[in-house]
Each structure stands twice: as C-alpha cells, then as structure tokens.
Coordinates of C-alpha atoms in Angstrom, one line a residue:
M100 CA 10.5 17.0 12.3
R101 CA 7.4 19.2 12.6
G102 CA 5.7 17.4 9.7
V103 CA 2.8 15.1 10.2
M104 CA 3.2 11.7 8.4
H105 CA 0.2 9.3 8.1
M106 CA 1.1 6.1 6.3
S107 CA -1.1 3.3 5.3
A108 CA -0.6 -0.1 3.5
Q109 CA -3.7 -0.7 1.4
I110 CA -4.1 -2.7 -1.8
A111 CA -7.4 -2.4 -3.7
T112 CA -9.1 -5.8 -4.3
D113 CA -12.5 -6.9 -5.4
P114 CA -13.1 -10.2 -3.5
D115 CA -16.8 -10.2 -4.1
A116 CA -16.4 -9.4 -7.8
L117 CA -18.8 -6.5 -7.5
A118 CA -16.9 -3.9 -9.4
T119 CA -15.6 -6.4 -12.0
S120 CA -19.1 -7.9 -12.6
R121 CA -20.5 -4.4 -13.1
A122 CA -17.8 -3.6 -15.6
I123 CA -18.4 -6.9 -17.5
G124 CA -22.1 -6.3 -17.4
R125 CA -21.7 -2.8 -18.9
A126 CA -19.5 -4.1 -21.7
A127 CA -21.9 -7.0 -22.4
L128 CA -24.9 -4.6 -22.5
W129 CA -23.1 -2.3 -25.0
F130 CA -22.1 -5.3 -27.2
S131 CA -25.6 -6.9 -27.2
S132 CA -27.3 -3.6 -27.8
S133 CA -25.1 -2.9 -30.7
M134 CA -25.8 -6.3 -32.3
L135 CA -29.5 -6.0 -31.8
G136 CA -29.6 -2.5 -33.1
V137 CA -27.7 -3.4 -36.3
T138 CA -30.1 -6.4 -36.7
A139 CA -33.1 -4.1 -36.3
L140 CA -31.9 -1.7 -38.9
I141 CA -31.3 -4.5 -41.4
D142 CA -34.7 -6.0 -40.7
L143 CA -36.4 -2.6 -41.3
A144 CA -34.6 -2.2 -44.6
F145 CA -36.3 -5.4 -45.8
I146 CA -39.8 -3.9 -45.4
P147 CA -39.9 -1.9 -48.7
F148 CA -38.6 -5.0 -50.7
T149 CA -40.8 -7.6 -49.1
G150 CA -43.9 -5.6 -48.3
R151 CA -44.1 -7.5 -45.0
V152 CA -45.3 -5.1 -42.3
D153 CA -45.0 -7.9 -39.7
I154 CA -41.3 -7.3 -39.7
L155 CA -42.2 -4.5 -37.3
L156 CA -43.3 -7.2 -34.9
A157 CA -39.9 -8.8 -35.3
V158 CA -38.2 -5.5 -34.4
A159 CA -40.5 -5.2 -31.4
A160 CA -39.3 -8.7 -30.3
L161 CA -35.7 -7.4 -30.6
V162 CA -36.6 -4.6 -28.2
V163 CA -37.9 -7.2 -25.8
I164 CA -34.7 -9.2 -26.1
A165 CA -32.6 -6.1 -25.4
L166 CA -34.6 -5.2 -22.3
A167 CA -34.5 -8.8 -21.0
V168 CA -30.8 -9.1 -21.6
A169 CA -30.2 -5.8 -19.8
A170 CA -32.4 -7.0 -16.8
A171 CA -30.5 -10.3 -16.7
L172 CA -27.1 -8.5 -16.7
S173 CA -28.2 -6.3 -13.8
S174 CA -29.8 -9.0 -11.7
R175 CA -28.5 -9.7 -8.3
S176 CA -29.5 -13.3 -8.1
V177 CA -29.1 -16.3 -10.4
R178 CA -32.8 -17.1 -10.2
R179 CA -33.8 -13.7 -11.4
A180 CA -31.2 -13.8 -14.2
L181 CA -32.5 -17.2 -15.3
C182 CA -36.1 -15.8 -15.5
W183 CA -35.0 -12.9 -17.7
T184 CA -32.9 -15.3 -19.8
V185 CA -36.1 -17.3 -20.4
V186 CA -38.0 -14.1 -21.4
A187 CA -35.2 -13.2 -23.9
A188 CA -35.2 -16.8 -25.4
V189 CA -39.0 -16.7 -25.8
A190 CA -38.8 -13.3 -27.5
L191 CA -36.0 -14.7 -29.7
F192 CA -38.3 -17.5 -30.7
G193 CA -41.0 -15.0 -31.8
Y194 CA -38.4 -12.9 -33.7
A195 CA -37.0 -16.0 -35.4
S196 CA -40.5 -17.3 -36.4
I197 CA -41.2 -14.0 -38.3
V198 CA -37.7 -13.6 -39.9
T199 CA -37.4 -17.2 -41.0
N200 CA -40.9 -17.1 -42.5
V201 CA -40.0 -14.0 -44.5
S202 CA -36.8 -15.6 -45.7
V203 CA -38.6 -18.8 -46.8
V204 CA -41.4 -17.0 -48.6
F205 CA -39.2 -14.3 -50.3
P206 CA -38.2 -15.3 -53.8
G207 CA -34.7 -16.6 -54.2
S208 CA -32.5 -19.0 -52.5
T209 CA -33.6 -19.9 -48.9
P210 CA -30.9 -19.4 -46.3
S211 CA -30.3 -22.0 -43.6
S212 CA -31.0 -21.5 -39.9
D213 CA -27.5 -20.2 -39.2
Y214 CA -27.8 -17.0 -41.2
V215 CA -26.7 -13.7 -39.7
L216 CA -30.1 -12.1 -38.9
V217 CA -30.8 -15.0 -36.5
S218 CA -27.2 -15.5 -35.3
M219 CA -26.7 -11.9 -34.0
P220 CA -29.8 -11.9 -31.7
T221 CA -28.8 -15.4 -30.4
L222 CA -25.3 -14.1 -29.6
A223 CA -26.9 -11.3 -27.6
V224 CA -28.9 -13.7 -25.6
L225 CA -25.8 -15.7 -24.8
L226 CA -24.4 -12.8 -22.8
C227 CA -27.2 -13.0 -20.1
G228 CA -25.0 -14.8 -17.6
V229 CA -21.6 -13.1 -17.9
A230 CA -22.2 -10.6 -15.1
I231 CA -23.3 -13.2 -12.5
R232 CA -21.0 -13.0 -9.4
S233 CA -20.4 -16.7 -9.1
L234 CA -18.8 -19.2 -11.4
K235 CA -21.6 -21.8 -11.2
G236 CA -24.2 -19.2 -11.7
A237 CA -22.5 -17.7 -14.7
L238 CA -22.1 -21.1 -16.3
L239 CA -25.7 -22.1 -15.5
V240 CA -27.3 -19.0 -17.0
G241 CA -25.0 -19.1 -20.0
T242 CA -25.8 -22.7 -20.7
V243 CA -29.6 -22.1 -20.3
A244 CA -29.3 -19.1 -22.7
F245 CA -27.5 -21.3 -25.3
V246 CA -29.8 -24.3 -25.0
L247 CA -33.0 -22.3 -25.0
G248 CA -32.0 -19.6 -27.4
H249 CA -30.3 -21.7 -30.1
G250 CA -32.8 -24.5 -29.5
L251 CA -35.9 -22.3 -30.0
V252 CA -34.3 -20.8 -33.2
L253 CA -34.0 -24.3 -34.6
V254 CA -37.6 -25.0 -33.6
A255 CA -38.8 -21.8 -35.4
A256 CA -36.7 -22.6 -38.5
T257 CA -38.2 -26.2 -38.6
L258 CA -41.8 -24.9 -38.3
Q259 CA -41.2 -22.5 -41.2
G260 CA -39.5 -25.2 -43.4
M261 CA -36.1 -23.6 -43.4
P262 CA -33.0 -25.9 -43.8
L263 CA -31.3 -26.5 -40.5
A264 CA -27.6 -26.0 -39.9
L265 CA -25.3 -25.9 -37.0
D266 CA -24.7 -22.3 -36.1
V267 CA -20.9 -22.5 -35.7
P268 CA -20.5 -18.8 -34.5
V269 CA -23.1 -19.3 -31.8
V270 CA -21.6 -22.6 -30.6
A271 CA -18.1 -21.2 -30.7
S272 CA -19.2 -18.1 -28.8
W273 CA -20.9 -20.2 -26.1
V274 CA -17.7 -22.3 -25.6
G275 CA -15.6 -19.2 -25.7
L276 CA -17.7 -17.4 -23.1
A277 CA -17.6 -20.4 -20.8
L278 CA -13.8 -20.6 -21.0
L279 CA -13.6 -16.9 -20.5
V280 CA -15.7 -17.0 -17.3
I281 CA -13.7 -19.9 -15.9
A282 CA -10.4 -18.2 -16.7
F283 CA -11.7 -15.0 -15.1
W284 CA -12.8 -16.6 -11.9
H285 CA -9.5 -18.6 -11.6
A286 CA -7.5 -15.4 -12.2
R287 CA -9.6 -13.5 -9.7
G288 CA -8.9 -16.1 -7.0
I289 CA -5.2 -15.8 -7.6
T290 CA -5.4 -12.0 -7.5
V291 CA -7.3 -11.9 -4.2
R292 CA -4.9 -14.3 -2.6
G293 CA -1.9 -12.4 -3.9
A294 CA -3.4 -9.0 -2.8
A295 CA -3.7 -10.3 0.8
V296 CA -0.1 -11.5 0.8
M297 CA 1.1 -8.2 -0.8
G298 CA -1.0 -6.2 1.7
A299 CA 0.6 -7.9 4.6
A300 CA 4.1 -7.5 3.2
G301 CA 3.4 -3.8 2.5
Y302 CA 2.1 -3.3 6.0
D303 CA 5.3 -4.9 7.5
E304 CA 7.5 -2.8 5.3
I305 CA 5.8 0.4 6.2
A306 CA 5.8 -0.5 9.9
S307 CA 9.5 -1.1 9.7
A308 CA 10.1 2.2 7.9
T309 CA 7.9 4.0 10.4
A310 CA 9.8 2.6 13.3
G311 CA 13.0 3.8 11.7
R312 CA 11.5 7.3 11.3
F313 CA 10.3 7.2 14.9
A314 CA 13.8 6.3 16.1
G315 CA 15.3 9.1 14.1
A316 CA 12.8 11.6 15.5
A317 CA 13.6 10.4 19.0
A318 CA 17.4 10.7 18.4
E319 CA 16.9 14.2 17.1
W320 CA 14.9 15.1 20.1
L321 CA 17.5 13.7 22.4
R322 CA 20.2 15.7 20.6
E323 CA 18.2 18.9 21.0
T324 CA 17.9 18.3 24.7
V325 CA 20.5 16.1 26.4
L326 CA 23.4 16.9 24.1
E327 CA 22.6 20.6 24.2
D328 CA 22.6 20.4 28.0
L329 CA 25.9 18.6 28.1
R330 CA 27.5 21.2 25.8
A331 CA 26.1 24.0 28.0
L332 CA 27.5 22.3 31.1
A333 CA 30.9 21.8 29.5
A334 CA 31.0 25.5 28.5
A335 CA 29.8 26.7 31.9
T336 CA 32.2 28.1 34.4
P337 CA 32.8 25.9 37.5
G338 CA 30.4 26.5 40.4
P339 CA 26.7 26.4 41.2
L340 CA 24.3 26.3 38.2
G341 CA 22.2 29.3 37.5
P342 CA 18.5 29.1 38.2
D343 CA 17.6 29.2 34.5
R344 CA 20.0 26.3 33.6
A345 CA 18.9 24.3 36.6
A346 CA 15.3 24.7 35.6
A347 CA 16.0 23.7 32.0
L348 CA 17.8 20.5 33.2
R349 CA 15.0 19.5 35.5
R350 CA 12.5 20.0 32.6
H351 CA 14.5 18.0 30.2
L352 CA 15.0 15.2 32.7
A353 CA 11.3 15.1 33.3
D354 CA 10.7 14.9 29.5
L355 CA 12.8 11.8 29.3
D356 CA 10.0 9.9 31.2
D357 CA 7.4 11.0 28.6
I358 CA 7.5 10.4 24.8
G359 CA 4.7 12.9 24.3
P360 CA 6.9 15.6 22.9
I361 CA 8.1 13.2 20.2
L362 CA 4.7 12.2 19.3
E363 CA 3.4 15.7 19.2
E364 CA 6.2 16.9 16.9
S365 CA 6.2 13.9 14.6
T366 CA 3.0 12.0 14.3
L367 CA 3.8 8.7 12.8
A368 CA 0.9 6.2 12.3
V369 CA 0.6 2.9 10.5
V370 CA -2.8 1.9 9.4
P371 CA -3.3 -1.9 8.8
P372 CA -4.6 -3.0 5.4
A373 CA -8.2 -1.8 5.1
A374 CA -10.8 -4.6 5.2
V375 CA -12.8 -4.9 2.1
T376 CA -16.5 -4.3 2.5
P377 CA -18.5 -7.4 1.3
A378 CA -20.6 -6.8 -1.8
M379 CA -23.9 -7.4 0.1
L380 CA -23.1 -4.5 2.5
V381 CA -21.9 -2.3 -0.4
E382 CA -25.3 -2.8 -2.1
V383 CA -27.1 -2.1 1.2
R384 CA -25.2 1.1 1.6
E385 CA -26.0 2.1 -2.0
H386 CA -29.7 1.3 -1.5
A387 CA -29.8 3.5 1.6
A388 CA -27.9 6.3 -0.3
R389 CA -30.6 6.3 -3.0
R390 CA -33.1 7.0 -0.2
G391 CA -31.1 9.8 1.3
V392 CA -29.7 7.8 4.3
R393 CA -25.9 7.7 5.0
V394 CA -24.9 4.4 6.6
A395 CA -21.9 3.7 8.8
L396 CA -20.7 0.1 8.7
V397 CA -19.0 -1.2 11.8
G398 CA -18.0 -4.5 13.4
Q399 CA -17.0 -7.9 11.8
L400 CA -18.3 -7.1 8.3
S401 CA -16.7 -10.1 6.7
A402 CA -18.9 -12.4 8.7
V403 CA -21.8 -11.9 6.2
T404 CA -19.7 -13.8 3.6
E405 CA -20.2 -17.0 5.7
L406 CA -23.9 -17.0 4.7
S407 CA -25.2 -19.0 1.7
S408 CA -26.2 -16.9 -1.3
A409 CA -29.9 -17.4 -0.6
A410 CA -29.5 -16.4 3.1
S411 CA -27.4 -13.4 2.2
R412 CA -30.1 -12.2 -0.2
R413 CA -32.8 -12.6 2.4
L414 CA -30.7 -10.8 5.1
Q415 CA -30.0 -8.0 2.6
A416 CA -33.7 -7.5 1.8
T417 CA -34.4 -7.4 5.6
I418 CA -31.7 -4.8 6.3
E419 CA -32.9 -2.7 3.3
E420 CA -36.5 -2.7 4.7
C421 CA -35.1 -1.5 8.1
L422 CA -33.3 1.3 6.2
D423 CA -36.4 2.2 4.3
N424 CA -38.1 2.7 7.7
V425 CA -35.3 4.9 8.7
A426 CA -35.7 7.0 5.6
Q427 CA -39.5 7.2 6.0
H428 CA -40.1 7.6 9.7
S429 CA -37.0 8.5 11.7
G430 CA -36.6 12.1 10.6
V431 CA -32.8 11.6 10.4
D432 CA -30.5 10.8 7.4
E433 CA -27.9 8.7 9.2
A434 CA -28.0 5.1 10.4
E435 CA -25.5 2.5 11.6
I436 CA -25.2 -1.2 10.7
A437 CA -23.1 -3.2 13.2
V438 CA -22.2 -6.9 12.3
M439 CA -21.3 -9.4 15.0
D440 CA -20.0 -12.9 14.3
G441 CA -21.0 -15.8 16.7
E442 CA -20.1 -19.4 16.7
S443 CA -23.2 -20.6 14.8
E444 CA -25.0 -17.3 14.0
I445 CA -24.5 -13.8 12.7
S446 CA -26.1 -10.8 14.2
V447 CA -26.8 -7.5 12.5
M448 CA -28.0 -4.4 14.3
V449 CA -29.6 -1.5 12.3
S450 CA -29.9 1.6 14.5
D451 CA -30.7 5.3 14.2
A452 CA -31.0 8.2 16.5
G453 CA -34.3 9.5 15.1
A454 CA -37.9 10.0 16.2
G455 CA -38.4 6.4 17.4
F456 CA -41.9 5.1 18.3
E457 CA -43.9 3.5 21.1
P458 CA -43.2 -0.3 20.8
E459 CA -46.8 -1.5 21.2
P460 CA -47.4 -5.2 20.7
A461 CA -49.8 -4.6 17.8
V462 CA -47.2 -2.5 16.0
L463 CA -44.4 -5.2 16.5
D464 CA -46.1 -8.6 16.5
G465 CA -49.4 -8.2 14.7
P466 CA -50.0 -9.9 11.4
A467 CA -48.6 -6.9 9.6
G468 CA -46.3 -5.9 12.5
L469 CA -42.7 -4.9 12.0
R470 CA -41.2 -8.0 13.7
S471 CA -43.5 -10.3 11.8
R472 CA -42.5 -8.8 8.4
L473 CA -38.8 -8.9 9.2
L474 CA -39.0 -12.6 10.3
E475 CA -40.9 -13.4 7.2
R476 CA -38.2 -11.8 5.1
L477 CA -35.4 -13.6 6.9
G478 CA -37.2 -16.9 6.1
D479 CA -35.0 -18.9 8.6
A480 CA -36.4 -21.0 11.4
R481 CA -33.3 -20.1 13.5
A482 CA -33.7 -16.4 12.9
S483 CA -34.8 -13.9 15.6
V484 CA -35.6 -10.2 15.6
Q485 CA -35.4 -7.9 18.6
I486 CA -36.6 -4.3 18.4
W487 CA -35.8 -1.5 20.8
A488 CA -37.5 1.8 20.4
R489 CA -38.6 4.9 22.4
P490 CA -40.2 8.1 21.3
S491 CA -37.5 10.7 20.5
A492 CA -34.8 8.2 21.4
G493 CA -34.3 6.3 18.2
T494 CA -34.8 2.7 17.1
A495 CA -32.5 -0.4 17.0
V496 CA -33.4 -3.6 15.2
F497 CA -31.3 -6.6 16.1
L498 CA -31.4 -9.4 13.5
T499 CA -29.9 -12.8 14.1
V500 CA -29.5 -15.6 11.5
G501 CA -27.8 -19.0 11.6
V502 CA -24.8 -19.6 9.4
R503 CA -24.6 -22.5 7.0
S504 CA -23.0 -25.6 8.3

C-alpha cells in the first residue's frame, strides 16, 4: 500500500507518416545507391576494353542521379521532390546517351534499349517519390519519374540508333511501386483508426483497474482504522475511555472526512492516451534542436493538421524563422510554442524569456522589419502577426492564419 503506481494507456501511432516515410526513404536510398554503385563499377570495367574515356562522364552522371534521388527522398514538399526528380531524369538522359553510344559503336551485337546498364539507373529514379507523406504526392512523383526517366532513355536510344524495346522490369517496377504505395496508405489509415479505438479501450480498462485498486486501498485503510478501533473498544473494560484512546478515535473520525491519507499512501493515476504530435511540429522542434533551442509544445497541437499542405509549409517556415531569432538573439536556449484553434483560424504563439528588444516601428514594420518578413512568409491575405517584446523581458510572436474551407 505504500507503493506509488502511475499507469498510462498509450499506443504508439504515426498518423502523419513521418517515421514510416523516413524508414521507407532510408530503404529506398540504400537500394538506389546499391544499383547505381553496381552500374558504375560495370561501366568503369568497360573503359579498358573500349578505350572510351567518356564513360567517366557517364559515371559522373550516375553520381548526379544518386544525389538527386537522395534529395527527392528527403524533400518535405511534393514540389521540391518533383524538381529533384526532373534533375535525376535529365542526368539519366545524359548517362543513357553515352552508354547507348558506346554499345552501338562497340563491335558485336547491339543490345536493345532495355538492357541492364540502362534499366538499373532507371529503376533508381523510380524511387524518388516513395517517401512522400501523401498518397497523391507519392503517385504523382513516381509517375513523373517513370514518364520522364524511361521516356528520356528511349529518346537517347533513338538518337544513337539503338533498337527500342519495352523495358518490362521498369514498367513492372513502376506498377508494383504504385500498388505498394496505395496498399501502404490504405493499411496506414486502418492502423491509425484501430490505434485510436484500442487506445480508448485500453484507457477504459486501466481506469477500471485503477478504480478497483483505489477501492482496495480505501478498504485496507478503513480496516486499519475503524475496525481496529472497534476491536479496541470491544476489548476495553467498561467505563470512560482513556485520553489516548479518545484522541485516537477523534483523529480517525476526522480522517473519514478526508481521503488525503489514502492518496498519500497509494498514488493512483490514470493518464489519458497521449496526443500524437503532428509531423509539422515535430520537424519544427527538430529544427530548433539543431540550433540549440529546446521547444515546449502546448495547446491544441492537432489544429495544425487542418491547414492545407501549402499553408502548413508556410506556417512551418515562419515558426522556424521565429526560432532562429530565439537562437541568435534571445540569449536563452528554451522557447514555447502554443497552438490555439479558432472557428475559422489557427493561432500560434512563439515565445521566449530571453533578452527581448525595443519594439520600434522601423524594426517591426519597415521593408525588412520582422513583422513584414513573417507576413511575407505566411503568404496569406487573412494572416496577421502581432509582436510583443521588452528589453530583458522576452519576446512573443503571435501568428494567426485562416484554415482551409
């Protein structure tokens, strides 16, 4: 009964697919790098037999493809991933132009456009979209990678006079990746919904068990007081109570009006299922940590998921600029982000208890003023920025953006 029991019902989920996308991105990066590395080694082995030094340029193009694929897999936005996919496809075209020319000129039978030294880099480019954290975005980037990558390979083969052929492994891989992404997002939706139901059920079960333990603790406490008093009275000789016994009875009767002794001796707590931090705020906190600032997240954090992807990215960039200012100017290493959900808007306050500053109009509202820069980053006609600051009293930036209809 003297033990301290702290119980929680908490089920890990990944509703924003942040952890899962990172894991898929790392696997895709390893796979694409392996394919491109093997292709580069095979290409280099052809130099002594062909005497073609320009194969080194083809290997350089493979390096560009590897870097572009890595950048696409780590991109936060679909637009940026598309840009890196285009870079990878253009580099693939340069690589294919050199390799197909060597294959056509080299004595012997000429392979068709689906031979392995071209297929392997094309497969690497197809992986550009698998780590995107939205189903539409992943399918879009993957389709662009297939159309541009495979299409430019066919163009390069045609320009060099190489026989054209449908690259069955590439087509099958594209279809397979699309089905895999669709299945993953479908299963993820089922998992998140199931986790919410299981979390609620687990919370109810633990609450019930905790209530039972509390009742047991109360019963034991009553047995140690009331029943002991009754036994003492039954064993006492008839007549007036002694002063010690009377004092003990008065104390125990007073304790019956207060459950404090039970709570002090047996601390039982049920913690509701922990809310999952949205991916955008997780990335904001990681951004701040890289700059040496610890961030406390409070309020209605899930409200930021109501924003469109574009608005969420703009708000994230704005918050990160505020945290950069904390790291550079406040002189403290802690900040707080509070999220408030309104009927048609979301407000975020970034505050610190650092050095602060004198809020002069030129500093806030000039062409390069803080408020002007933050409003420009938010890029929303409905957005507003309020800034409170005093020297040696910290700074608070209050951002408000409209939610999508």
